Amino acid sequence: MPLVPPYIESLRPYEPGRSIEAVRREFGLTRIVKLASNENPMGSSPAALERMRGATGVLNLYPNGGLDLRRELAQKYDLRVENVIAGSGSEGIMSNIIRAFLCDEDEVLTTESAFIGFQVLARSRGVTYRTVPYKDWHYDLDALAGAINERTKIIYLANPNNPTGTIFTKLEFDRFYAHVPERVLIILDEAYFEYAKDNPRYPDSMHYRYDNVITLRTFSKVYGLAGARIGYGFAHERLIANLLKVKLPFEPSTLAQEAGIGALADKEFLHRSLELNARGIRFLSEFFAVMGYPVPPSDANFVMLPLSTEQEAARVTEGLLRQGVIVRSLSAFGLPAVIRISTGTDEEHQLLVDAWKNL
Ligand SMILES: Cc1ncc(COP(=O)(O)O)c(C=O)c1O
């Protein structure tokens, strides 16, 4: 028996986007724009920061496992606290789902080039990981339904999807759901929910509940708290009770939980972030269309830019980087000819445009 299981030995680790500091060091630049990790360009919710500052006096005490935030969320969404979980980012909860529900012979099913965080977590469990191709950069839910077999245990769907930015509708989901056996758990990852919620074609999963669906959301994106690591999930109480058994007892941290509570109440920051993002999506979509690179319609805080070849994508990524604009190559996702660009401030978009025109 090898010390390291073969599926871990061969696992390609999660590669986050390049950091501002790393690019500054490598290229000696002063002005760097990071449009690579779908973060909030406005910073963090001030109400969240205020709550975090207010909690520094109790950091000698262990936290309560997210109970305060779970109560707030239950009240906001008219649920019972038993239907809510809080964790270290939605990825923290995904990791618990994988630990709690997957047995060795189970299979995971999702789309090709799914969110890289999920890919790495699922593959690290050593189970069979199956995918179906996109259809015009959207989930092909009919093909996914057809690919379910007797070993399928978890189906992962992100809506809006990362990296494409596209959504599926309630009608499409219902048609798919009719083919899903009760023993299969669907992870409905709504990390970008807030950006999509005002689109009438977007289904808010809190308006329809199924016992074998867990909805995941996060404070990392629109609330600007990616560094605090705080996310949450809604599901049937039996699912939540079992997830709580495997969760680290004191996760999330006191500061993360306070940040989440503060952010939930921060309507103004939410509103301003959504406004800036909507402007950014319009701007980037129009700019790239004019440049001859139409992007798929995005309901998130980024656009995905398919280029003609892997070489062209590498050239563009590197060319922008040398000018201080960090964008995300999607090689690690399994799309080497595609890049992803997050929305930034108006000024950052202008720097991107200038850098693009220099290429
Ligand atoms: C689809 C999707 N889910 C989850 C996450 C991670 O969220 P968190 O920071 O809450 O772990 C991301 C982050 O990029 C994402 O794109």
Coordinates of C-alpha atoms and ligand atoms in Angstrom, one line a residue:
M1 CA 0.0 0.0 0.0
P2 CA 1.6 3.4 -1.0
L3 CA 1.8 6.1 1.7
V4 CA 0.1 8.5 -0.7
P5 CA -3.0 7.2 -2.5
P6 CA -2.5 7.3 -6.3
Y7 CA -5.5 9.6 -6.8
I8 CA -3.8 12.1 -4.5
E9 CA -0.4 11.6 -6.0
S10 CA -1.8 12.4 -9.5
L11 CA -4.1 15.2 -8.3
R12 CA -3.4 18.6 -9.9
P13 CA -3.6 21.0 -7.0
Y14 CA -5.8 24.1 -7.0
E15 CA -3.9 26.9 -8.6
P16 CA -5.4 30.3 -7.5
G17 CA -5.0 33.3 -9.8
R18 CA -1.7 35.2 -9.7
S19 CA -1.6 37.6 -6.7
I20 CA -0.9 41.3 -7.1
E21 CA 2.2 41.0 -4.9
A22 CA 3.7 38.2 -7.1
V23 CA 3.1 40.2 -10.3
R24 CA 4.6 43.3 -8.7
R25 CA 7.7 41.4 -7.7
E26 CA 8.1 39.6 -11.1
F27 CA 7.5 42.6 -13.4
G28 CA 8.5 45.5 -11.2
L29 CA 5.2 47.3 -12.0
T30 CA 3.6 50.0 -9.8
R31 CA 0.0 49.8 -11.1
I32 CA -1.6 46.4 -11.1
V33 CA -5.1 45.5 -11.8
K34 CA -6.4 42.1 -10.7
L35 CA -9.3 40.9 -12.8
A36 CA -8.7 37.2 -12.2
S37 CA -10.5 35.8 -9.2
N38 CA -14.0 37.2 -9.3
E39 CA -13.5 39.4 -6.2
N40 CA -15.3 42.6 -5.4
P41 CA -13.3 45.5 -6.8
M42 CA -15.0 47.9 -4.2
G43 CA -13.4 46.1 -1.2
S44 CA -15.5 44.7 1.7
S45 CA -18.8 45.6 3.1
P46 CA -18.1 48.3 5.7
A47 CA -20.8 46.8 8.0
A48 CA -19.0 43.5 7.9
L49 CA -15.7 45.1 8.8
E50 CA -17.4 47.0 11.6
R51 CA -18.8 43.7 13.1
M52 CA -15.4 42.1 12.8
R53 CA -13.7 44.9 14.7
G54 CA -16.3 44.7 17.4
A55 CA -15.5 41.0 17.9
T56 CA -11.8 41.3 18.6
G57 CA -12.4 41.3 22.3
V58 CA -13.7 37.7 22.4
L59 CA -11.1 36.0 20.2
N60 CA -9.7 34.2 23.3
L61 CA -13.0 32.2 23.3
Y62 CA -13.9 29.4 20.9
P63 CA -16.7 30.3 18.4
N64 CA -20.1 28.6 18.4
G65 CA -19.9 26.8 15.1
G66 CA -21.8 29.4 13.1
L67 CA -24.9 29.3 15.2
D68 CA -25.5 33.1 15.3
L69 CA -25.2 33.4 11.5
R70 CA -27.4 30.3 11.0
R71 CA -30.1 32.0 13.1
E72 CA -29.8 35.2 11.1
L73 CA -30.1 33.4 7.8
A74 CA -33.0 31.2 9.0
Q75 CA -34.9 34.4 10.0
K76 CA -34.1 36.1 6.7
Y77 CA -35.2 33.2 4.6
D78 CA -38.0 32.1 6.8
L79 CA -36.5 28.7 7.6
R80 CA -35.6 26.7 10.7
V81 CA -32.0 26.9 11.9
E82 CA -31.8 23.1 11.3
N83 CA -32.0 23.8 7.6
V84 CA -29.0 26.1 7.5
I85 CA -25.2 25.5 7.7
A86 CA -22.4 28.0 7.8
G87 CA -18.8 27.2 6.9
S88 CA -15.4 28.3 5.8
G89 CA -16.6 29.5 2.4
S90 CA -18.9 27.5 0.3
E91 CA -15.9 25.4 -0.6
G92 CA -15.6 24.5 3.1
I93 CA -19.1 23.2 3.0
M94 CA -18.5 21.4 -0.3
S95 CA -15.6 19.6 1.3
N96 CA -17.9 18.5 4.1
I97 CA -20.5 17.3 1.6
I98 CA -17.9 15.2 -0.1
R99 CA -16.6 13.8 3.2
A100 CA -20.1 13.1 4.6
F101 CA -21.9 11.5 1.6
L102 CA -19.4 9.9 -0.8
C103 CA -18.4 6.2 -0.5
D104 CA -15.6 4.6 -2.5
E105 CA -17.8 3.2 -5.2
D106 CA -19.9 6.3 -5.7
E107 CA -19.6 8.6 -8.7
V108 CA -19.7 12.3 -9.1
L109 CA -21.4 13.8 -12.2
T110 CA -21.1 17.4 -13.5
T111 CA -20.4 19.5 -16.6
E112 CA -17.0 19.6 -18.3
S113 CA -14.7 22.3 -16.9
A114 CA -16.7 22.7 -13.8
F115 CA -15.6 25.2 -11.1
I116 CA -12.1 24.2 -10.4
G117 CA -12.5 24.2 -6.6
F118 CA -15.2 21.5 -6.9
Q119 CA -13.1 19.5 -9.4
V120 CA -10.2 19.4 -7.0
L121 CA -12.3 18.5 -4.0
A122 CA -14.2 15.7 -5.7
R123 CA -11.1 14.2 -7.3
S124 CA -9.3 14.3 -4.0
R125 CA -11.9 11.7 -2.7
G126 CA -10.7 9.2 -5.3
V127 CA -14.1 8.4 -6.7
T128 CA -15.1 8.3 -10.4
Y129 CA -15.6 11.8 -11.7
R130 CA -17.8 12.0 -14.8
T131 CA -18.6 15.0 -17.0
V132 CA -20.8 15.9 -20.0
P133 CA -19.8 18.6 -22.5
Y134 CA -21.3 22.1 -22.5
K135 CA -24.0 23.0 -25.1
D136 CA -23.2 26.5 -26.4
W137 CA -21.4 27.2 -23.1
H138 CA -24.5 26.3 -21.0
Y139 CA -25.1 23.3 -18.9
D140 CA -26.5 20.5 -21.0
L141 CA -29.0 19.4 -18.4
D142 CA -30.7 16.9 -20.8
A143 CA -27.3 15.2 -21.3
L144 CA -26.6 15.3 -17.6
A145 CA -29.9 13.6 -16.9
G146 CA -29.1 10.9 -19.5
A147 CA -25.7 10.3 -17.9
I148 CA -27.0 9.4 -14.4
N149 CA -26.3 5.8 -13.6
E150 CA -26.8 3.6 -10.5
R151 CA -23.5 4.8 -9.0
T152 CA -24.2 8.5 -9.3
K153 CA -24.3 10.0 -5.8
I154 CA -23.5 13.7 -6.3
I155 CA -24.4 16.0 -9.2
Y156 CA -22.8 19.4 -9.1
L157 CA -24.5 22.4 -10.8
A158 CA -23.4 26.0 -10.5
N159 CA -26.0 28.6 -11.4
P160 CA -24.7 31.1 -12.6
N161 CA -21.8 28.9 -13.7
N162 CA -18.1 29.6 -13.2
P163 CA -16.3 29.8 -15.7
T164 CA -19.0 30.5 -18.4
G165 CA -21.1 33.0 -16.4
T166 CA -24.3 31.4 -18.0
I167 CA -27.5 30.3 -16.2
F168 CA -30.1 27.6 -16.6
T169 CA -33.8 28.4 -16.0
K170 CA -36.3 26.8 -13.7
L171 CA -38.0 25.0 -16.6
E172 CA -34.7 23.5 -17.6
F173 CA -34.0 22.5 -14.0
D174 CA -37.4 20.9 -13.5
R175 CA -37.1 18.9 -16.7
F176 CA -33.7 17.6 -15.5
Y177 CA -34.9 17.1 -11.9
A178 CA -37.6 14.7 -13.0
H179 CA -34.9 12.2 -14.0
V180 CA -32.9 12.5 -10.8
P181 CA -33.4 9.6 -8.3
E182 CA -34.0 10.6 -4.7
R183 CA -30.8 8.9 -3.6
V184 CA -28.7 11.4 -5.6
L185 CA -27.7 14.6 -3.9
I186 CA -27.6 17.8 -6.1
I187 CA -25.2 20.5 -5.1
L188 CA -26.7 23.7 -6.4
D189 CA -23.8 26.2 -6.1
E190 CA -25.2 29.7 -6.1
A191 CA -22.0 31.6 -5.3
Y192 CA -23.0 34.3 -7.8
F193 CA -26.7 34.3 -6.8
E194 CA -26.9 38.1 -6.0
Y195 CA -25.7 39.1 -9.5
A196 CA -28.3 37.0 -11.2
K197 CA -31.3 37.3 -8.9
D198 CA -32.9 40.2 -10.7
N199 CA -32.9 38.4 -14.1
P200 CA -36.4 37.1 -14.5
R201 CA -35.0 34.0 -16.2
Y202 CA -33.0 33.1 -13.2
P203 CA -34.5 30.7 -10.7
D204 CA -33.9 31.5 -7.0
S205 CA -33.6 28.0 -5.5
M206 CA -35.1 29.3 -2.2
H207 CA -38.4 29.6 -4.0
Y208 CA -38.5 25.9 -4.6
R209 CA -37.2 23.3 -2.3
Y210 CA -36.3 19.6 -2.9
D211 CA -35.2 17.2 -0.2
N212 CA -32.1 16.0 -2.1
V213 CA -30.8 19.5 -3.1
I214 CA -28.4 21.6 -1.1
T215 CA -28.1 25.2 -2.0
L216 CA -24.7 26.9 -1.4
R217 CA -24.0 30.6 -1.2
T218 CA -21.1 32.8 -0.2
F219 CA -20.1 36.1 1.2
S220 CA -16.9 36.0 -0.9
K221 CA -18.2 37.6 -4.0
V222 CA -20.7 40.5 -3.8
Y223 CA -20.0 41.2 -0.1
G224 CA -16.2 41.4 -0.7
L225 CA -15.3 38.9 2.0
A226 CA -13.3 36.3 0.1
G227 CA -10.4 36.6 2.6
A228 CA -12.7 36.1 5.6
R229 CA -13.8 32.6 4.3
I230 CA -17.5 32.5 5.1
G231 CA -20.3 30.7 3.2
Y232 CA -23.6 29.0 3.9
G233 CA -26.0 26.4 2.7
F234 CA -29.7 25.5 2.9
A235 CA -31.0 21.9 2.8
H236 CA -33.3 19.4 4.4
E237 CA -32.6 19.1 8.1
R238 CA -31.4 15.5 7.7
L239 CA -28.7 16.5 5.3
I240 CA -27.7 19.4 7.5
A241 CA -27.6 17.3 10.6
N242 CA -25.2 14.8 8.9
L243 CA -23.0 17.6 7.5
L244 CA -22.7 19.1 11.0
K245 CA -21.3 15.8 12.2
V246 CA -18.3 16.0 9.9
K247 CA -17.8 19.8 10.0
L248 CA -14.9 21.1 12.1
P249 CA -16.6 21.9 15.3
F250 CA -15.5 25.5 15.5
E251 CA -15.8 26.4 11.9
P252 CA -16.5 29.2 10.9
S253 CA -14.2 31.5 12.9
T254 CA -15.7 34.2 15.1
L255 CA -14.5 36.9 12.8
A256 CA -15.9 35.2 9.7
Q257 CA -19.2 34.7 11.3
E258 CA -19.4 38.3 12.4
A259 CA -18.5 39.4 8.9
G260 CA -21.4 37.4 7.5
I261 CA -23.9 38.8 10.0
G262 CA -22.7 42.4 9.3
A263 CA -22.8 41.8 5.5
L264 CA -26.3 40.4 5.5
A265 CA -27.6 43.8 6.8
D266 CA -25.5 45.9 4.4
K267 CA -28.1 46.7 1.7
E268 CA -26.2 49.8 0.6
F269 CA -23.0 48.0 -0.2
L270 CA -24.9 45.2 -1.9
H271 CA -26.7 47.7 -4.1
R272 CA -23.6 49.7 -5.0
S273 CA -21.7 46.5 -5.8
L274 CA -24.4 45.2 -8.0
E275 CA -24.7 48.5 -9.9
L276 CA -20.9 48.6 -10.6
N277 CA -21.0 45.0 -11.7
A278 CA -23.9 45.4 -14.1
R279 CA -22.1 48.4 -15.7
G280 CA -18.9 46.3 -15.8
I281 CA -20.6 43.3 -17.5
R282 CA -22.2 45.6 -20.1
F283 CA -18.9 47.3 -20.7
L284 CA -16.8 44.2 -21.1
S285 CA -19.4 42.3 -23.2
E286 CA -19.7 45.2 -25.6
F287 CA -16.0 45.9 -25.8
F288 CA -15.1 42.3 -26.6
A289 CA -17.9 42.0 -29.1
V290 CA -16.6 45.1 -30.9
M291 CA -13.1 43.6 -30.8
G292 CA -14.5 40.5 -32.6
Y293 CA -14.5 38.3 -29.5
P294 CA -18.2 37.8 -28.4
V295 CA -18.5 36.4 -24.9
P296 CA -21.3 34.2 -23.6
P297 CA -24.1 36.1 -21.7
S298 CA -22.9 36.5 -18.1
D299 CA -25.1 36.7 -15.0
A300 CA -22.1 36.7 -12.7
N301 CA -19.2 39.1 -12.0
F302 CA -16.9 38.0 -14.9
V303 CA -17.0 37.3 -18.6
M304 CA -15.5 34.3 -20.3
L305 CA -13.5 34.9 -23.5
P306 CA -13.0 32.0 -25.8
L307 CA -9.9 32.6 -28.1
S308 CA -9.0 30.6 -31.1
T309 CA -6.1 28.6 -29.8
E310 CA -4.2 27.7 -26.6
Q311 CA -1.3 29.7 -27.9
E312 CA -3.4 32.8 -28.5
A313 CA -4.8 32.5 -24.9
A314 CA -1.4 32.2 -23.5
R315 CA -0.1 35.2 -25.5
V316 CA -3.1 37.3 -24.4
T317 CA -2.7 36.3 -20.7
E318 CA 1.0 37.0 -20.7
G319 CA 0.7 40.2 -22.7
L320 CA -1.8 41.6 -20.3
L321 CA 0.2 40.5 -17.3
R322 CA 3.3 42.3 -18.5
Q323 CA 1.2 45.5 -18.6
G324 CA -0.1 44.8 -15.0
V325 CA -3.5 43.4 -15.9
I326 CA -4.0 40.0 -14.3
V327 CA -6.7 37.8 -16.0
R328 CA -7.4 34.1 -15.4
S329 CA -6.2 31.5 -17.8
L330 CA -8.7 28.6 -17.8
S331 CA -6.1 25.9 -18.5
A332 CA -6.6 24.4 -15.0
F333 CA -10.3 24.2 -15.6
G334 CA -9.6 22.2 -18.8
L335 CA -10.1 25.1 -21.2
P336 CA -6.6 26.1 -22.4
A337 CA -7.9 28.3 -25.2
V338 CA -10.2 30.4 -23.0
I339 CA -9.6 33.2 -20.5
R340 CA -11.9 34.7 -17.8
I341 CA -12.0 38.3 -16.9
S342 CA -13.6 39.6 -13.7
T343 CA -15.4 43.0 -13.5
G344 CA -13.4 45.8 -11.9
T345 CA -13.9 49.5 -11.4
D346 CA -14.5 51.8 -14.4
E347 CA -10.8 52.9 -14.2
E348 CA -9.6 49.3 -14.1
H349 CA -11.7 48.5 -17.2
Q350 CA -10.0 51.4 -19.0
L351 CA -6.6 50.0 -18.1
L352 CA -7.6 46.7 -19.4
V353 CA -8.8 48.3 -22.7
D354 CA -5.5 50.2 -23.1
A355 CA -3.5 47.1 -22.4
W356 CA -5.6 45.0 -24.8
K357 CA -5.1 47.6 -27.6
N358 CA -1.3 47.4 -27.0
L359 CA -1.3 43.7 -27.6
Ligands
LIG1 C1 -19.0 28.6 -8.5 C2 -18.2 28.9 -7.3 N1 -18.5 28.3 -6.1 C3 -17.8 28.5 -5.0 C4 -16.7 29.4 -5.0 C5 -15.9 29.6 -3.8 O1 -16.6 30.3 -2.9 P1 -16.0 30.5 -1.4 O2 -15.1 31.6 -1.4 O3 -17.3 30.7 -0.6 O4 -15.4 29.2 -1.0 C6 -16.4 30.1 -6.2 C7 -15.3 31.1 -6.2 O5 -14.7 31.4 -7.1 C8 -17.1 29.8 -7.3 O6 -16.8 30.4 -8.5

